[in-house]
């Protein structure tokens, strides 16, 4: 991590992430950003096609269907129907869980 650019406990911005990847991989920031953008686009396309994406040890992304339901608006008795929709679920892998602990 570039300690001068990123302080722990603060949200890492995309520019910080790109700079760290560029430094660790020895490529330019421009090339690192292009690869990161392509990877994120590929994950997004797979999820749109209802495919899951897994990285051994890191985790997996999947599109899950949420059933329709009825909710009550807090502070009122008004009920609202929420339609079925797809959502993204991330399940962390064993190595990521251990690294965070």
Short mmCIF file of N, CA and C in Angstrom, two decimals:
data_model
loop_
_atom_site.label_atom_id
_atom_site.label_comp_id
_atom_site.label_asym_id
_atom_site.label_seq_id
_atom_site.Cartn_x
_atom_site.Cartn_y
_atom_site.Cartn_z
N UNK A 1 0.83 -1.17 0.00
CA UNK A 1 0.00 0.00 0.00
C UNK A 1 0.87 1.24 0.00
N UNK A 2 0.44 2.24 -0.70
CA UNK A 2 1.16 3.51 -0.69
C UNK A 2 0.76 4.26 0.57
N UNK A 3 1.60 4.21 1.58
CA UNK A 3 1.23 4.79 2.87
C UNK A 3 1.01 6.29 2.80
N UNK A 4 1.67 6.96 1.87
CA UNK A 4 1.48 8.41 1.78
C UNK A 4 0.12 8.77 1.19
N UNK A 5 -0.46 7.88 0.39
CA UNK A 5 -1.73 8.15 -0.27
C UNK A 5 -2.94 7.58 0.47
N UNK A 6 -2.74 6.54 1.27
CA UNK A 6 -3.87 5.84 1.88
C UNK A 6 -3.63 5.65 3.36
N UNK A 7 -4.61 5.99 4.15
CA UNK A 7 -4.52 5.81 5.60
C UNK A 7 -5.56 4.78 6.00
N UNK A 8 -5.14 3.77 6.75
CA UNK A 8 -6.04 2.71 7.20
C UNK A 8 -7.25 3.29 7.93
N UNK A 9 -8.39 2.63 7.78
CA UNK A 9 -9.60 3.07 8.44
C UNK A 9 -10.40 4.05 7.60
N UNK A 10 -9.85 4.53 6.51
CA UNK A 10 -10.53 5.45 5.62
C UNK A 10 -10.87 4.67 4.35
N UNK A 11 -12.01 4.98 3.74
CA UNK A 11 -12.37 4.28 2.52
C UNK A 11 -11.34 4.52 1.42
N UNK A 12 -10.91 3.44 0.79
CA UNK A 12 -9.95 3.54 -0.31
C UNK A 12 -10.71 3.93 -1.57
N UNK A 13 -10.27 4.95 -2.25
CA UNK A 13 -10.88 5.40 -3.50
C UNK A 13 -10.29 4.61 -4.66
N UNK A 14 -10.95 4.67 -5.80
CA UNK A 14 -10.49 3.93 -6.97
C UNK A 14 -9.07 4.36 -7.35
N UNK A 15 -8.78 5.65 -7.29
CA UNK A 15 -7.44 6.13 -7.65
C UNK A 15 -6.37 5.53 -6.74
N UNK A 16 -6.67 5.39 -5.45
CA UNK A 16 -5.74 4.76 -4.51
C UNK A 16 -5.55 3.29 -4.86
N UNK A 17 -6.65 2.63 -5.16
CA UNK A 17 -6.60 1.21 -5.52
C UNK A 17 -5.76 1.01 -6.78
N UNK A 18 -6.00 1.84 -7.79
CA UNK A 18 -5.24 1.75 -9.05
C UNK A 18 -3.76 1.98 -8.78
N UNK A 19 -3.42 2.98 -7.98
CA UNK A 19 -2.02 3.27 -7.67
C UNK A 19 -1.35 2.09 -6.96
N UNK A 20 -2.07 1.46 -6.03
CA UNK A 20 -1.50 0.30 -5.32
C UNK A 20 -1.29 -0.88 -6.25
N UNK A 21 -2.27 -1.14 -7.12
CA UNK A 21 -2.13 -2.25 -8.07
C UNK A 21 -0.97 -1.97 -9.03
N UNK A 22 -0.86 -0.74 -9.50
CA UNK A 22 0.23 -0.38 -10.41
C UNK A 22 1.59 -0.59 -9.73
N UNK A 23 1.70 -0.16 -8.49
CA UNK A 23 2.97 -0.30 -7.77
C UNK A 23 3.32 -1.77 -7.54
N UNK A 24 2.34 -2.56 -7.10
CA UNK A 24 2.60 -3.96 -6.80
C UNK A 24 2.87 -4.80 -8.04
N UNK A 25 2.28 -4.42 -9.17
CA UNK A 25 2.46 -5.21 -10.39
C UNK A 25 3.56 -4.66 -11.29
N UNK A 26 4.04 -3.46 -11.01
CA UNK A 26 5.12 -2.90 -11.82
C UNK A 26 4.67 -2.38 -13.17
N UNK A 27 3.39 -2.04 -13.29
CA UNK A 27 2.89 -1.48 -14.55
C UNK A 27 2.48 -0.03 -14.31
N UNK A 28 2.20 0.67 -15.39
CA UNK A 28 1.79 2.07 -15.25
C UNK A 28 0.38 2.16 -14.65
N UNK A 29 0.06 3.32 -14.10
CA UNK A 29 -1.28 3.52 -13.54
C UNK A 29 -2.33 3.39 -14.63
N UNK A 30 -2.00 3.87 -15.83
CA UNK A 30 -2.94 3.81 -16.95
C UNK A 30 -3.25 2.36 -17.31
N UNK A 31 -2.20 1.52 -17.37
CA UNK A 31 -2.41 0.10 -17.68
C UNK A 31 -3.16 -0.62 -16.57
N UNK A 32 -2.81 -0.30 -15.32
CA UNK A 32 -3.49 -0.92 -14.18
C UNK A 32 -4.97 -0.56 -14.18
N UNK A 33 -5.28 0.70 -14.46
CA UNK A 33 -6.68 1.12 -14.49
C UNK A 33 -7.45 0.41 -15.60
N UNK A 34 -6.80 0.24 -16.77
CA UNK A 34 -7.46 -0.45 -17.88
C UNK A 34 -7.78 -1.90 -17.51
N UNK A 35 -6.86 -2.57 -16.84
CA UNK A 35 -7.07 -3.96 -16.44
C UNK A 35 -8.16 -4.05 -15.37
N UNK A 36 -8.12 -3.16 -14.40
CA UNK A 36 -9.15 -3.15 -13.35
C UNK A 36 -10.52 -2.89 -13.95
N UNK A 37 -10.63 -1.91 -14.83
CA UNK A 37 -11.91 -1.61 -15.48
C UNK A 37 -12.42 -2.81 -16.27
N UNK A 38 -11.52 -3.50 -16.99
CA UNK A 38 -11.92 -4.67 -17.77
C UNK A 38 -12.39 -5.80 -16.85
N UNK A 39 -11.71 -5.99 -15.73
CA UNK A 39 -12.09 -7.04 -14.78
C UNK A 39 -13.47 -6.75 -14.18
N UNK A 40 -13.69 -5.51 -13.78
CA UNK A 40 -14.99 -5.14 -13.20
C UNK A 40 -16.11 -5.27 -14.24
N UNK A 41 -15.84 -4.90 -15.46
CA UNK A 41 -16.83 -5.02 -16.53
C UNK A 41 -17.16 -6.49 -16.78
N UNK A 42 -16.15 -7.35 -16.75
CA UNK A 42 -16.36 -8.78 -16.96
C UNK A 42 -17.20 -9.38 -15.84
N UNK A 43 -16.92 -9.00 -14.60
CA UNK A 43 -17.71 -9.48 -13.46
C UNK A 43 -19.15 -9.01 -13.60
N UNK A 44 -19.33 -7.73 -13.96
CA UNK A 44 -20.68 -7.17 -14.12
C UNK A 44 -21.46 -7.91 -15.20
N UNK A 45 -20.83 -8.18 -16.34
CA UNK A 45 -21.50 -8.90 -17.43
C UNK A 45 -21.89 -10.30 -17.00
N UNK A 46 -21.01 -10.98 -16.27
CA UNK A 46 -21.32 -12.34 -15.80
C UNK A 46 -22.52 -12.31 -14.86
N UNK A 47 -22.56 -11.35 -13.95
CA UNK A 47 -23.68 -11.26 -13.01
C UNK A 47 -24.98 -10.91 -13.73
N UNK A 48 -24.91 -10.05 -14.75
CA UNK A 48 -26.10 -9.72 -15.54
C UNK A 48 -26.65 -10.97 -16.23
N UNK A 49 -25.76 -11.91 -16.59
CA UNK A 49 -26.15 -13.16 -17.24
C UNK A 49 -26.47 -14.25 -16.22
N UNK A 50 -26.56 -13.85 -14.93
CA UNK A 50 -26.90 -14.75 -13.82
C UNK A 50 -25.85 -15.84 -13.62
N UNK A 51 -24.60 -15.54 -13.96
CA UNK A 51 -23.49 -16.45 -13.72
C UNK A 51 -22.78 -16.01 -12.44
N UNK A 52 -22.13 -16.95 -11.77
CA UNK A 52 -21.35 -16.57 -10.60
C UNK A 52 -19.88 -16.47 -11.00
N UNK A 53 -19.14 -15.68 -10.23
CA UNK A 53 -17.71 -15.47 -10.48
C UNK A 53 -16.98 -15.81 -9.19
N UNK A 54 -16.03 -16.75 -9.27
CA UNK A 54 -15.31 -17.19 -8.08
C UNK A 54 -13.82 -16.98 -8.23
N UNK A 55 -13.21 -16.54 -7.14
CA UNK A 55 -11.76 -16.40 -7.06
C UNK A 55 -11.32 -17.25 -5.87
N UNK A 56 -10.63 -18.34 -6.14
CA UNK A 56 -10.22 -19.28 -5.10
C UNK A 56 -9.49 -18.56 -3.97
N UNK A 57 -9.98 -18.72 -2.76
CA UNK A 57 -9.36 -18.10 -1.59
C UNK A 57 -9.87 -16.70 -1.31
N UNK A 58 -10.31 -15.99 -2.34
CA UNK A 58 -10.80 -14.62 -2.15
C UNK A 58 -12.30 -14.59 -1.87
N UNK A 59 -13.07 -15.21 -2.77
CA UNK A 59 -14.51 -15.24 -2.58
C UNK A 59 -15.25 -15.38 -3.89
N UNK A 60 -16.58 -15.32 -3.80
CA UNK A 60 -17.39 -15.47 -5.01
C UNK A 60 -18.53 -14.46 -5.02
N UNK A 61 -18.84 -14.01 -6.22
CA UNK A 61 -19.95 -13.10 -6.47
C UNK A 61 -21.04 -13.90 -7.17
N UNK A 62 -22.29 -13.67 -6.78
CA UNK A 62 -23.39 -14.34 -7.47
C UNK A 62 -24.61 -13.42 -7.48
N UNK A 63 -25.46 -13.63 -8.48
CA UNK A 63 -26.72 -12.90 -8.58
C UNK A 63 -27.78 -13.77 -7.93
N UNK A 64 -28.48 -13.23 -6.95
CA UNK A 64 -29.52 -13.99 -6.25
C UNK A 64 -30.86 -13.29 -6.41
N UNK A 65 -31.89 -14.09 -6.57
CA UNK A 65 -33.23 -13.53 -6.74
C UNK A 65 -33.87 -13.34 -5.37
N UNK A 66 -34.38 -12.14 -5.14
CA UNK A 66 -35.11 -11.86 -3.90
C UNK A 66 -36.59 -11.92 -4.23
N UNK A 67 -37.33 -12.68 -3.44
CA UNK A 67 -38.77 -12.86 -3.67
C UNK A 67 -39.54 -11.58 -3.37
N UNK A 68 -40.71 -11.44 -3.99
CA UNK A 68 -41.55 -10.27 -3.68
C UNK A 68 -41.99 -10.35 -2.22
N UNK A 69 -42.19 -9.19 -1.60
CA UNK A 69 -42.59 -9.17 -0.20
C UNK A 69 -43.36 -7.90 0.10
N UNK A 70 -43.94 -7.88 1.26
CA UNK A 70 -44.69 -6.71 1.70
C UNK A 70 -44.01 -6.17 2.96
N UNK A 71 -43.74 -4.87 2.97
CA UNK A 71 -43.09 -4.26 4.13
C UNK A 71 -43.99 -3.17 4.72
N UNK A 72 -43.75 -2.88 5.98
CA UNK A 72 -44.46 -1.80 6.65
C UNK A 72 -43.52 -0.62 6.78
N UNK A 73 -43.99 0.56 6.37
CA UNK A 73 -43.18 1.77 6.48
C UNK A 73 -43.03 2.10 7.97
N UNK A 74 -41.79 2.27 8.46
CA UNK A 74 -41.59 2.57 9.88
C UNK A 74 -42.35 3.84 10.31
N UNK A 75 -42.95 3.78 11.49
CA UNK A 75 -43.67 4.92 12.02
C UNK A 75 -45.09 5.06 11.51
N UNK A 76 -45.49 4.16 10.61
CA UNK A 76 -46.86 4.20 10.07
C UNK A 76 -47.41 2.78 10.05
N UNK A 77 -48.63 2.66 9.64
CA UNK A 77 -49.21 1.33 9.44
C UNK A 77 -49.33 1.02 7.95
N UNK A 78 -48.77 1.90 7.14
CA UNK A 78 -48.85 1.75 5.68
C UNK A 78 -47.98 0.59 5.21
N UNK A 79 -48.55 -0.27 4.37
CA UNK A 79 -47.82 -1.41 3.82
C UNK A 79 -47.53 -1.15 2.35
N UNK A 80 -46.35 -1.57 1.93
CA UNK A 80 -45.91 -1.37 0.55
C UNK A 80 -45.44 -2.70 0.00
N UNK A 81 -45.81 -2.99 -1.23
CA UNK A 81 -45.36 -4.22 -1.89
C UNK A 81 -44.02 -3.95 -2.58
N UNK A 82 -43.05 -4.80 -2.30
CA UNK A 82 -41.74 -4.70 -2.94
C UNK A 82 -41.66 -5.83 -3.97
N UNK A 83 -41.45 -5.50 -5.24
CA UNK A 83 -41.43 -6.55 -6.26
C UNK A 83 -40.17 -7.43 -6.17
N UNK A 84 -40.22 -8.57 -6.82
CA UNK A 84 -39.06 -9.45 -6.89
C UNK A 84 -37.95 -8.74 -7.66
N UNK A 85 -36.72 -9.01 -7.26
CA UNK A 85 -35.59 -8.40 -7.96
C UNK A 85 -34.35 -9.25 -7.74
N UNK A 86 -33.32 -8.97 -8.52
CA UNK A 86 -32.03 -9.64 -8.35
C UNK A 86 -31.10 -8.72 -7.57
N UNK A 87 -30.25 -9.33 -6.78
CA UNK A 87 -29.28 -8.60 -5.98
C UNK A 87 -27.94 -9.33 -6.09
N UNK A 88 -26.87 -8.65 -5.74
CA UNK A 88 -25.54 -9.26 -5.78
C UNK A 88 -25.17 -9.73 -4.39
N UNK A 89 -24.68 -10.94 -4.30
CA UNK A 89 -24.21 -11.49 -3.04
C UNK A 89 -22.72 -11.80 -3.18
N UNK A 90 -21.96 -11.42 -2.16
CA UNK A 90 -20.53 -11.76 -2.12
C UNK A 90 -20.31 -12.67 -0.93
N UNK A 91 -19.69 -13.79 -1.19
CA UNK A 91 -19.35 -14.72 -0.11
C UNK A 91 -17.83 -14.77 -0.02
N UNK A 92 -17.26 -14.28 1.08
CA UNK A 92 -15.79 -14.27 1.19
C UNK A 92 -15.23 -15.68 1.29
N UNK A 93 -14.03 -15.86 0.73
CA UNK A 93 -13.34 -17.13 0.79
C UNK A 93 -12.56 -17.27 2.09
N UNK A 94 -12.04 -18.46 2.32
CA UNK A 94 -11.34 -18.77 3.56
C UNK A 94 -10.12 -17.87 3.78
N UNK A 95 -9.31 -17.68 2.75
CA UNK A 95 -8.10 -16.86 2.90
C UNK A 95 -8.42 -15.40 3.21
N UNK A 96 -9.46 -14.87 2.58
CA UNK A 96 -9.86 -13.49 2.85
C UNK A 96 -10.38 -13.36 4.28
N UNK A 97 -11.19 -14.31 4.71
CA UNK A 97 -11.70 -14.28 6.08
C UNK A 97 -10.56 -14.30 7.09
N UNK A 98 -9.59 -15.17 6.86
CA UNK A 98 -8.45 -15.26 7.78
C UNK A 98 -7.61 -14.00 7.78
N UNK A 99 -7.45 -13.38 6.61
CA UNK A 99 -6.64 -12.15 6.52
C UNK A 99 -7.30 -10.99 7.26
N UNK A 100 -8.62 -10.95 7.27
CA UNK A 100 -9.34 -9.86 7.90
C UNK A 100 -9.41 -10.03 9.41
N UNK A 101 -9.43 -11.26 9.88
CA UNK A 101 -9.55 -11.52 11.32
C UNK A 101 -8.40 -10.99 12.11
#
